[in-house]
Coordinates of C-alpha atoms and ligand atoms in Angstrom, one line a residue:
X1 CA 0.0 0.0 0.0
X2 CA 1.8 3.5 -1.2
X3 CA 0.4 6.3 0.6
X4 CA 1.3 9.8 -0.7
X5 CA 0.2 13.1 1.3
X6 CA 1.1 16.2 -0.9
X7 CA 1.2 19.7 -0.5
X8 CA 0.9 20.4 2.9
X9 CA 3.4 22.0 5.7
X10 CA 5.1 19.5 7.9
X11 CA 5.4 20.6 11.3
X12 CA 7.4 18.7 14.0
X13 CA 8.7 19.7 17.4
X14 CA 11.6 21.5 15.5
X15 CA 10.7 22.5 12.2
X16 CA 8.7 23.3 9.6
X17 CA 8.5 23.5 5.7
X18 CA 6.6 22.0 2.6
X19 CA 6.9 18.7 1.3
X20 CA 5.6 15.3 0.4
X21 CA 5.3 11.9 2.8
X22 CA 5.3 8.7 1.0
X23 CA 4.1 6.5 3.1
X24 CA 4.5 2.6 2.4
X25 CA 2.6 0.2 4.6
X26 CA 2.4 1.6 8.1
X27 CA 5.3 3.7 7.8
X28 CA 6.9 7.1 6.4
X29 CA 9.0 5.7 3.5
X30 CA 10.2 9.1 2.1
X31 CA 9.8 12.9 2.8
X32 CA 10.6 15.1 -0.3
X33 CA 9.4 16.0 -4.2
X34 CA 8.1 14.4 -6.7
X35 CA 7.9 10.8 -5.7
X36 CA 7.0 9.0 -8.6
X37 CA 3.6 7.1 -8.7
X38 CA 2.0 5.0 -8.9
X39 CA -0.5 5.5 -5.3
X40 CA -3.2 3.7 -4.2
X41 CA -3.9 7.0 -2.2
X42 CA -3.5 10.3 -2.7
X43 CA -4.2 12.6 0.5
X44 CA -4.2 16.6 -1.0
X45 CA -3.1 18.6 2.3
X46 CA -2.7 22.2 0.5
X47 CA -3.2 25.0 3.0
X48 CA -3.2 22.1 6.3
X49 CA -0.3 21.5 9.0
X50 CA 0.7 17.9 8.6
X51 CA 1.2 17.4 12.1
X52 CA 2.5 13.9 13.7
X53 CA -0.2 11.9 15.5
X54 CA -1.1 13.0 18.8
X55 CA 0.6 10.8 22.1
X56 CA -1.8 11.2 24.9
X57 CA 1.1 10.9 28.2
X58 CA -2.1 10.2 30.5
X59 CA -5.4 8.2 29.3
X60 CA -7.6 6.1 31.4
X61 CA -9.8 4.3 29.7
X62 CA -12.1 1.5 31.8
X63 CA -10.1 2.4 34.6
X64 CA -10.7 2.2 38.6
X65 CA -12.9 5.2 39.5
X66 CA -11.4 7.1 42.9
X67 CA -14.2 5.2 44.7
X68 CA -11.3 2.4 43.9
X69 CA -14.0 -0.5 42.8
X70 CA -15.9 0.7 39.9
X71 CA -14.2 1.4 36.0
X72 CA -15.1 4.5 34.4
X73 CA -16.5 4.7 30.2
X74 CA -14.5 1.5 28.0
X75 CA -11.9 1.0 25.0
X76 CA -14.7 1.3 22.8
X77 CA -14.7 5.3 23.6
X78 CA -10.9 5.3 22.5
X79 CA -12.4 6.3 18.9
X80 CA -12.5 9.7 20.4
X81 CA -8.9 10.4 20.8
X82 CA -8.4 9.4 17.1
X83 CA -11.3 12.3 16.1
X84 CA -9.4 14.6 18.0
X85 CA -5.8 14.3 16.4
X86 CA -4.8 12.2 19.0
X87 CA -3.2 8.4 16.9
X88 CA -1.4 6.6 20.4
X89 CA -3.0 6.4 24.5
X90 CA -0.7 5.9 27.3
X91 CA -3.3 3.8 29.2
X92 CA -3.2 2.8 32.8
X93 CA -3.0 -0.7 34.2
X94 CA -4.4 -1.4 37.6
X95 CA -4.3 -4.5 39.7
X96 CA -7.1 -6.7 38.5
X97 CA -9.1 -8.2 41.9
X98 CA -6.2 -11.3 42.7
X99 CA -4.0 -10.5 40.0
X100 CA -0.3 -9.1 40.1
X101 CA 0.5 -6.6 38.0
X102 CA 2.1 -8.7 35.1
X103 CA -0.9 -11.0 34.9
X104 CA -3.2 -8.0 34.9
X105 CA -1.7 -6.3 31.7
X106 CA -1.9 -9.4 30.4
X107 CA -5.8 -9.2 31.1
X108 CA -6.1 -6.0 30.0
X109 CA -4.1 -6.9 26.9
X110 CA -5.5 -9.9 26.3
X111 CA -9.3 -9.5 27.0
X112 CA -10.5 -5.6 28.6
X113 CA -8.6 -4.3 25.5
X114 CA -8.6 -6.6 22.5
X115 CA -10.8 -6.1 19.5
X116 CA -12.1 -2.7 21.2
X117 CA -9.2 -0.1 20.8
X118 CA -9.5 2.7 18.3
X119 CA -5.8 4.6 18.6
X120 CA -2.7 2.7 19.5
X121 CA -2.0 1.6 23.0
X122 CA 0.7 1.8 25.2
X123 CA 0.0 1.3 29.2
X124 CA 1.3 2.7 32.2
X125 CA 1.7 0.0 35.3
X126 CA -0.5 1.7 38.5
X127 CA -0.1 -0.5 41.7
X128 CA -3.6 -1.0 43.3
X129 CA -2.5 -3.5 45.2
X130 CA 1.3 -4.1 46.6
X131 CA 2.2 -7.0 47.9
X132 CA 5.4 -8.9 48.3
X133 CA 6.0 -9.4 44.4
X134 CA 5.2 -5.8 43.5
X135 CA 9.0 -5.1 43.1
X136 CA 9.9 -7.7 41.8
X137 CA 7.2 -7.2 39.1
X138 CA 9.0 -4.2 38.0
X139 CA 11.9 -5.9 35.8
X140 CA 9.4 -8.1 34.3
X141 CA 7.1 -5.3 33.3
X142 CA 9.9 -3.5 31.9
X143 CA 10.5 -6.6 29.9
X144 CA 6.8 -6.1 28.5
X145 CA 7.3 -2.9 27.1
X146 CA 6.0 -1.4 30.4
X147 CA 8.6 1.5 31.2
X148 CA 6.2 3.6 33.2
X149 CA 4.3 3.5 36.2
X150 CA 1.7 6.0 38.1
X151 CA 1.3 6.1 41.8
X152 CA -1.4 7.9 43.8
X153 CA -0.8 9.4 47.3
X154 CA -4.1 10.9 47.3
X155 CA -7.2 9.2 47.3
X156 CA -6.3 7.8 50.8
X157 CA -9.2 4.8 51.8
X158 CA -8.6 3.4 48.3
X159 CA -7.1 0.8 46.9
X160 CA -5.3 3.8 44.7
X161 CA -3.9 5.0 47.7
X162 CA 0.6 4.7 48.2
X163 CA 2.0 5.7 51.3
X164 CA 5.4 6.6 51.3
X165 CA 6.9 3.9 52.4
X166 CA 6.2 1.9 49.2
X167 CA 6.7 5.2 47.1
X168 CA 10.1 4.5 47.9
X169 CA 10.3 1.4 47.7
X170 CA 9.1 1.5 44.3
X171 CA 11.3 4.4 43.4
X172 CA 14.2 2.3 44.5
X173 CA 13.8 -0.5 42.1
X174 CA 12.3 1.2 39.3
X175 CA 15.7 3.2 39.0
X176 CA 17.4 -0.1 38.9
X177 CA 15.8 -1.4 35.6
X178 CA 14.8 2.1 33.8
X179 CA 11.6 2.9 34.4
X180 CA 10.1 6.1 35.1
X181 CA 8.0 6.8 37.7
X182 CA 4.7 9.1 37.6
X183 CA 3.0 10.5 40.5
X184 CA 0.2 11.8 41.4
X185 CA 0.9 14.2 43.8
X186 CA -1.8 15.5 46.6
X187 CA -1.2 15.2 50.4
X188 CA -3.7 12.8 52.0
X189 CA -3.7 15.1 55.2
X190 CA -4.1 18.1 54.2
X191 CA -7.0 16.7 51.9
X192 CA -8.6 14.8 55.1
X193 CA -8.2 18.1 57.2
X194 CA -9.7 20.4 55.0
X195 CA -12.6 17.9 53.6
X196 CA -13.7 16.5 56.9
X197 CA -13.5 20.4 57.9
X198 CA -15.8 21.6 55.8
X199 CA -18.3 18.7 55.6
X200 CA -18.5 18.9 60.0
X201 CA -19.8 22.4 59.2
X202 CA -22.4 21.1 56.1
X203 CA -20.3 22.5 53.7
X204 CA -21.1 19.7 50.8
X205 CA -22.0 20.9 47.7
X206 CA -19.6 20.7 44.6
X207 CA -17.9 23.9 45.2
X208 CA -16.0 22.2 48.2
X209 CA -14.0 19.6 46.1
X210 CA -11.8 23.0 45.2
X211 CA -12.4 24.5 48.2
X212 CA -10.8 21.9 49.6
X213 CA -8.1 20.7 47.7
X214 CA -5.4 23.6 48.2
X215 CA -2.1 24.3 46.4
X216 CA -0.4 23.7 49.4
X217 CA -1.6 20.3 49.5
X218 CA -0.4 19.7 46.1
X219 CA 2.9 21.8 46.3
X220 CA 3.7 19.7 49.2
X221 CA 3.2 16.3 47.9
X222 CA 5.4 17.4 44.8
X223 CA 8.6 18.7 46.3
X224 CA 8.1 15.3 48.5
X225 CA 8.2 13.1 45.6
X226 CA 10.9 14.9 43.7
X227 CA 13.0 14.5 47.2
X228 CA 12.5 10.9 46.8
X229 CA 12.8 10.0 44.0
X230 CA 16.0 12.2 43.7
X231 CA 17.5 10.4 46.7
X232 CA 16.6 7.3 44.9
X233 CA 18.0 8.3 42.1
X234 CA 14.8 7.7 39.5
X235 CA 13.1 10.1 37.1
X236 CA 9.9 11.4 37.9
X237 CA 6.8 12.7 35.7
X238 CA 4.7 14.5 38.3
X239 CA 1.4 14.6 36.8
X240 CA -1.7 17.2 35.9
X241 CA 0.1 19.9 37.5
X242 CA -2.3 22.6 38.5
X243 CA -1.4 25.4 39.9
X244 CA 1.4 27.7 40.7
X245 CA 3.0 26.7 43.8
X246 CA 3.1 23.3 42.7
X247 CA 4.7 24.4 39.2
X248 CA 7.5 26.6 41.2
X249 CA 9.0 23.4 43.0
X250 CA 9.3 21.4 39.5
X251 CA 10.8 24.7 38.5
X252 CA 13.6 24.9 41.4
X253 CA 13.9 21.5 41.3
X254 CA 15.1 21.4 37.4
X255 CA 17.3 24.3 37.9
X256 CA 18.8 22.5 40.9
X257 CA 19.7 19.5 37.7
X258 CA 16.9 16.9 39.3
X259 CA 15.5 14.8 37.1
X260 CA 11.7 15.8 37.0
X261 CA 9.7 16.0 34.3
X262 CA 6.4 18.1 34.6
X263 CA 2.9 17.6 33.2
X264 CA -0.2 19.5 33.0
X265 CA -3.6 18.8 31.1
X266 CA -5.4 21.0 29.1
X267 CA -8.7 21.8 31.8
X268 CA -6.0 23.6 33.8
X269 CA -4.8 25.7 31.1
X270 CA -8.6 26.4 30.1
X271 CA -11.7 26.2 32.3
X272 CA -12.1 27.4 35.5
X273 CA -12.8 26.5 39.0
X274 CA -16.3 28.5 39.0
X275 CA -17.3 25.3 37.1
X276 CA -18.0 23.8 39.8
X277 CA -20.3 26.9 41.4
X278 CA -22.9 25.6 39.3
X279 CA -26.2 25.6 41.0
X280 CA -27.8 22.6 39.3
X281 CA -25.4 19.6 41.2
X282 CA -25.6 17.5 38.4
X283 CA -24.0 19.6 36.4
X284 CA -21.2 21.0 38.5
X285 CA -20.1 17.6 39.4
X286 CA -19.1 17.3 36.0
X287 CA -16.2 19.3 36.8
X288 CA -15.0 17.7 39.6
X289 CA -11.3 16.0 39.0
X290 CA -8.5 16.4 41.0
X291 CA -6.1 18.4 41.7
X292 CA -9.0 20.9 41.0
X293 CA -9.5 23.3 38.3
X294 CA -7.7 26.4 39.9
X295 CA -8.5 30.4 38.6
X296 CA -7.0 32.6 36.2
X297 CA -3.6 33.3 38.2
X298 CA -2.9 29.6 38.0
X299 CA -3.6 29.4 34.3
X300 CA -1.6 32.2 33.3
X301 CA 1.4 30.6 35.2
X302 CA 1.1 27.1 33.5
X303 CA 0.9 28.6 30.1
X304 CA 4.2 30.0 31.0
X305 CA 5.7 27.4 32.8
X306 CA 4.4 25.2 29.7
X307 CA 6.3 27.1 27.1
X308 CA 9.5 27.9 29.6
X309 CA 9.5 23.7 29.6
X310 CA 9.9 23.1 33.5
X311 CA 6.2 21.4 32.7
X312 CA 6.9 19.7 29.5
X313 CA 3.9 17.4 27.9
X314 CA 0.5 17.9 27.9
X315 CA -1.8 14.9 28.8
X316 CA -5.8 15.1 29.4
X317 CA -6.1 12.5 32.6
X318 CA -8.9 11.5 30.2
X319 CA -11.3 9.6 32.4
X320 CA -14.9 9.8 31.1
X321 CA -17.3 9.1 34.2
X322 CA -20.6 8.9 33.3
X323 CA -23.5 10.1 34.4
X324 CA -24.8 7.8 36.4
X325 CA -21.8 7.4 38.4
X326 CA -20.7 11.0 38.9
X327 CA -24.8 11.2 39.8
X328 CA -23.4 8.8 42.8
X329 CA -22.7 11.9 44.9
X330 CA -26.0 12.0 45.9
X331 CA -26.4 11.1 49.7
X332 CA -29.9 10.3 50.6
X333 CA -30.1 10.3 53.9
X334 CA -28.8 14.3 53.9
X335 CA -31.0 15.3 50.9
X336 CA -28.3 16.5 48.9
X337 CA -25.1 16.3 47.0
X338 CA -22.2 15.6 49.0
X339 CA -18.9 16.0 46.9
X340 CA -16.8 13.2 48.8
X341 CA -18.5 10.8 47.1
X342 CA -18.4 12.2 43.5
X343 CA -16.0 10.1 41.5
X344 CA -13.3 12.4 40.2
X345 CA -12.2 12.9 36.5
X346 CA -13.0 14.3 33.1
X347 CA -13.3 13.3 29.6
X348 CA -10.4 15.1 27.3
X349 CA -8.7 13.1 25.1
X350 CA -10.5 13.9 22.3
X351 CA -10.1 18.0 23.4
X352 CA -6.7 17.7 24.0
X353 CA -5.4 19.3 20.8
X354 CA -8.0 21.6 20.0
X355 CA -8.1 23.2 23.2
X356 CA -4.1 23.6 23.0
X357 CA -4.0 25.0 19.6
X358 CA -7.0 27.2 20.4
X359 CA -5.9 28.9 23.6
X360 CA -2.2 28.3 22.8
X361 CA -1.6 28.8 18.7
X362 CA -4.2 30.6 17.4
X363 CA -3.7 33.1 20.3
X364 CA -0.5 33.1 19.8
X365 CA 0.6 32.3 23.3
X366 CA 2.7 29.3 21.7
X367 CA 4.6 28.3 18.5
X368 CA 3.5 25.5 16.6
X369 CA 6.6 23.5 17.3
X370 CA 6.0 23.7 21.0
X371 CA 2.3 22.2 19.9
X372 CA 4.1 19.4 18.9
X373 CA 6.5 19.1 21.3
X374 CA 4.1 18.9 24.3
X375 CA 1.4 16.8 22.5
X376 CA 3.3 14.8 20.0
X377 CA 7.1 14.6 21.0
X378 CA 8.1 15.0 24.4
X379 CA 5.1 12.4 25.4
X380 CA 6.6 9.2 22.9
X381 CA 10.8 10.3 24.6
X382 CA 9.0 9.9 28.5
X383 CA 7.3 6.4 27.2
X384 CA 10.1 5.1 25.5
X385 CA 8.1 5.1 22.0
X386 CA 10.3 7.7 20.2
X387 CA 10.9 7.9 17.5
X388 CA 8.5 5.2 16.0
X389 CA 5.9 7.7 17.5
X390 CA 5.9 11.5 18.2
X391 CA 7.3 12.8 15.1
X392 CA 7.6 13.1 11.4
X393 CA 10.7 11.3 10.1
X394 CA 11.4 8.3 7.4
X395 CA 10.9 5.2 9.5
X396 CA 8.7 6.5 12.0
X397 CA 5.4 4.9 12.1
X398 CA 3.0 6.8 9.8
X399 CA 0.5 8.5 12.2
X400 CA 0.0 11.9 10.9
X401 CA -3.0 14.4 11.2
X402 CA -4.2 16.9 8.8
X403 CA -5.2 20.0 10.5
X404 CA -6.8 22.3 9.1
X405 CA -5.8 25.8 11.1
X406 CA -9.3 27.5 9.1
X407 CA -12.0 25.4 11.4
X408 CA -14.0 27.7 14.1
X409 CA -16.6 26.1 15.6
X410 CA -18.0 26.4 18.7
X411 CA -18.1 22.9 21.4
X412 CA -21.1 20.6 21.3
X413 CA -21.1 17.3 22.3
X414 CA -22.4 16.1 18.4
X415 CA -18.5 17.8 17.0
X416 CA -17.0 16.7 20.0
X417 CA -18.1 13.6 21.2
X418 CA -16.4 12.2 24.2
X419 CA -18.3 8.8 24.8
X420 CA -20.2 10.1 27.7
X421 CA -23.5 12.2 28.1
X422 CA -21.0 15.4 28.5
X423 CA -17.9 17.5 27.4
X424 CA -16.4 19.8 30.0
X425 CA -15.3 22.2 27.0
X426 CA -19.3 22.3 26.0
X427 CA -20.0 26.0 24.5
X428 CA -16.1 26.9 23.9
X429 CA -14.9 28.2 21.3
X430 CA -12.7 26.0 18.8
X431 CA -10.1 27.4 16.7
X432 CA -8.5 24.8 14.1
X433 CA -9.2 20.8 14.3
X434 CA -7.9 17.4 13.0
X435 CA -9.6 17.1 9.2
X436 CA -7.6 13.5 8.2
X437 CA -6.2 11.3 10.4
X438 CA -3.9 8.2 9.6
X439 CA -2.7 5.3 11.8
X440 CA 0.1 3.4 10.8
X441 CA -0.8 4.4 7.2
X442 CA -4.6 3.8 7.1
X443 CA -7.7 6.9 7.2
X444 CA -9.2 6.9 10.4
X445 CA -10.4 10.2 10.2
X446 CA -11.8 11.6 7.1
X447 CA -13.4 14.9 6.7
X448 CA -13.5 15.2 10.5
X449 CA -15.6 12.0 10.7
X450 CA -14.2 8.7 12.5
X451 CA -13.8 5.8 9.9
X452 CA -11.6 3.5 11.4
X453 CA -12.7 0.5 13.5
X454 CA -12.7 -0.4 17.3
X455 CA -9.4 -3.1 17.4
X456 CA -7.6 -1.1 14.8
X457 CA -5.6 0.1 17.5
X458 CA -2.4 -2.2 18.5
X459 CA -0.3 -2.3 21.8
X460 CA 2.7 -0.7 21.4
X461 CA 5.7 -1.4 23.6
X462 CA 8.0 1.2 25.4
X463 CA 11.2 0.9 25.8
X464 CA 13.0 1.8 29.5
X465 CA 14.8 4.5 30.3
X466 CA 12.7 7.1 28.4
X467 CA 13.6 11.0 28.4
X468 CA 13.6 11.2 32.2
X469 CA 16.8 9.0 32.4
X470 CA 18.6 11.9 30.1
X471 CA 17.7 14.7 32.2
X472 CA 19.5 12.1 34.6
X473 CA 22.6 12.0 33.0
X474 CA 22.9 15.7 32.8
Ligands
URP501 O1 -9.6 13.4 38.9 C1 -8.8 12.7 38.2 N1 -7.7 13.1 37.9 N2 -9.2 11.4 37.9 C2 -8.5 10.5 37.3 C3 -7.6 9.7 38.2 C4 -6.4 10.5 38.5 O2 -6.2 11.0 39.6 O3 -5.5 10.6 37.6
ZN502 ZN1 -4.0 11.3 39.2
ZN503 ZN1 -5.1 10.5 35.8

């Protein structure tokens, strides 16, 4: 199968200028001129970015809720990503009830996944459940293609929950075989301190979840783990950085040479925390993910500290929570919504482009090669998938999107579907959006519209030490 997309600008993380992609099979065969014919396919790009295919850094997909027993929406909503630009999920693996880790990526591989992902999957190792073979598990996960793996100290009472004992226990032996270690990082205490606070004094609608959740808390929990996992001697991805004072430690801690790598997602950068003021419960519980969506101080700050690099990728912590479940806040017995007992998380992975070229590009608040970078690049070095994935180069896998920089529209569900009842970026505008989108060589997106099929998507194996292990060296 010859492939030939013509005419359009090619933009990667460090460049950008006019020419062809011949693409044979799944991958780029040849960037240039006049490539003789003949093609099975000619894609016209004249006037569009030819962009490479989106890596999402942070996707769950039927993944433990924060209530630590129930999944959030399935693979069958990956088609989302795909619609917005987005060709390869970093997905998380959880401890399946009984399993160890290895045998559970082998279930989700093997059965949760197969025949139901849309984009290309690689997975992120979560411990839900640490027991005496959890380090040892690490190597062989490694081995897998599993150089990554997220741990929670928030969300303490769950199964999600690491206290810091086994942080650095984990940090420990993860730095022994090269992987890199994500965390998310809230302090339980001050969480428990300020939530029980509140909800003694009836304080329990929506609002609280911010109210409650303070940058201190986060800050804290950050400068903790870098300390750690410094002393340890591992690279660390803290991520969905949210606010300032959290940003400033990553920000000291990279001048000071650690090797910390920061993310934040793009409902930080956009919406705001009043979100959750909404008087109607329902639908401010929408917005309810954690950290919390902060104000406009905080955004400004992580637009900067986006384009200044101490935070460095951009992943949506898609998790698309139903209705029915985030309707779970509901206590009975007090008559009203009690925002403990909303599960946390929003949909984004198909917004995650849009809303970073709209707010970022088109406003000129960012260059298109720092688009890439964040999205595309820097994403596929921390998950050891570069340069198969990430970029635009002959022998790279051939994931590419056509954007088309023209498009305004404003956010509906119908444009921007999300494979829930709801998108948190309903009634924004949209500057700019993914027209054609290949995977590994095939049209999965055509005029805006998803054509591909659920299973199209393939695991994709990581190697170790990924971009965190250079910063190392330095
Ligand atoms: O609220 C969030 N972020 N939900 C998803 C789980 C997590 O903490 O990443
Ligand atoms: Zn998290
Ligand atoms: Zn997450």
């Amino acid at each position: 199968m010859r492939v030939l997309v013509k005419n359009g600008t090619i933009v990667t993380a460090s460049s950008e200028y006019q020419a062809d992609i011949l693409i044979e099979d799944e991958k780029i065969a040849a960037i240039g001129h006049n490539f003789p014919g003949p093609f099975d396919k000619e894609i016209d790009a004249a006037g569009k970015y030819v962009l490479p295919g989106g890596v999402d850094n942070h996707a769950h997909f039927e993944a433990l809720n924060t209530d630590g027993v129930t999944t959030n929406a399935g693979y069958d909503t990956t088609y989302v990503a795909l619609l917005g630009g987005t060709t390869t999920i970093v997905d998380f693996c959880t401890n399946e009830p009984g399993m160890n880790l290895v045998d559970s990526v082998k279930y989700r591989l093997d059965v949760r996944a197969k025949g139901r992902v849309a984009p290309d999957l690689a997975i992120h190792a979560c411990c839900t459940d640490y027991t005496d073979e959890t380090l040892g598990e690490l190597k062989k996960l490694v081995d897998m293609g599993i150089p990554t793996m997220k741990l929670f100290l928030a969300y303490r009472g769950t199964p999600l929950y690491m206290d810091d004992t086994k942080l650095l226990a984990c940090l420990e032996e993860a730095a022994k075989c090269g992987m890199t270690m994500m965390v998310h990082a809230e302090n339980p205490d001050v969480l428990d301190r300020h939530r029980n606070g509140e909800a003694e004094k009836g304080h329990l609608a929506p609002k609280y979840h911010y109210m409650t959740r303070p940058p201190y808390g986060e800050a804290e929990a950050v400068a903790r783990s870098i300390r750690f996992a410094d002393a340890m001697g591992c690279p660390i991805c803290i991520v969905h950085v949210s606010c300032e004072e959290a940003g400033e430690e990553i920000r000291r801690a990279r001048a000071e040479g650690k090797a910390v790598i920061g993310e934040t997602c793009p409902h930080y950068l956009v919406l705001d925390k009043s979100k959750m003021d909404h008087p109607d419960w329902k639908t401010a519980v929408r917005w309810i993910c954690s950290p919390p969506l902060r104000g406009q101080e905080d955004r400004d700050y992580l637009w900067t500290a986006l384009n200044e690099d101490w935070l460095s990728v951009l992943g949506s912590d898609n998790s698309s929570i139903p209705m029915y479940q985030k309707e779970w806040g509901w206590d009975e017995e007090k008559g009203c919504c009690d925002f403990r007992k909303v599960p946390n998380g929003c949909p984004g992975a198909g917004d995650r482009l849009n809303a970073l070229w709209t707010y970022g590009v088109a406003k000129g608040r960012m260059t298109k090669q720092k688009f890439v970078d964040v999205c595309c690049t820097i994403p596929a070095k921390i998950n050891g998938l570069y340069p198969r994935k990430g970029t635009i180069q002959v022998g790279s896998d051939a994931d590419l999107v056509i954007f088309d920089p023209d498009y305004q529209g404003t956010i509906t569900l119908e444009t921007n579907p999300t494979g829930i009842e709801y998108n948190v970026y309903e009634g924004l505008e949209q500057i700019g959006r993914a027209e054609t989108v290949l995977l590994r060589g095939q049209v999965v997106v055509d005029q805006a519209k998803y054509v591909g099929f659920p299973g199209q998507g393939r695991f994709i194996p990581g190697k170790p030490y990924g971009l965190g292990y250079d910063l190392l060296k330095k």
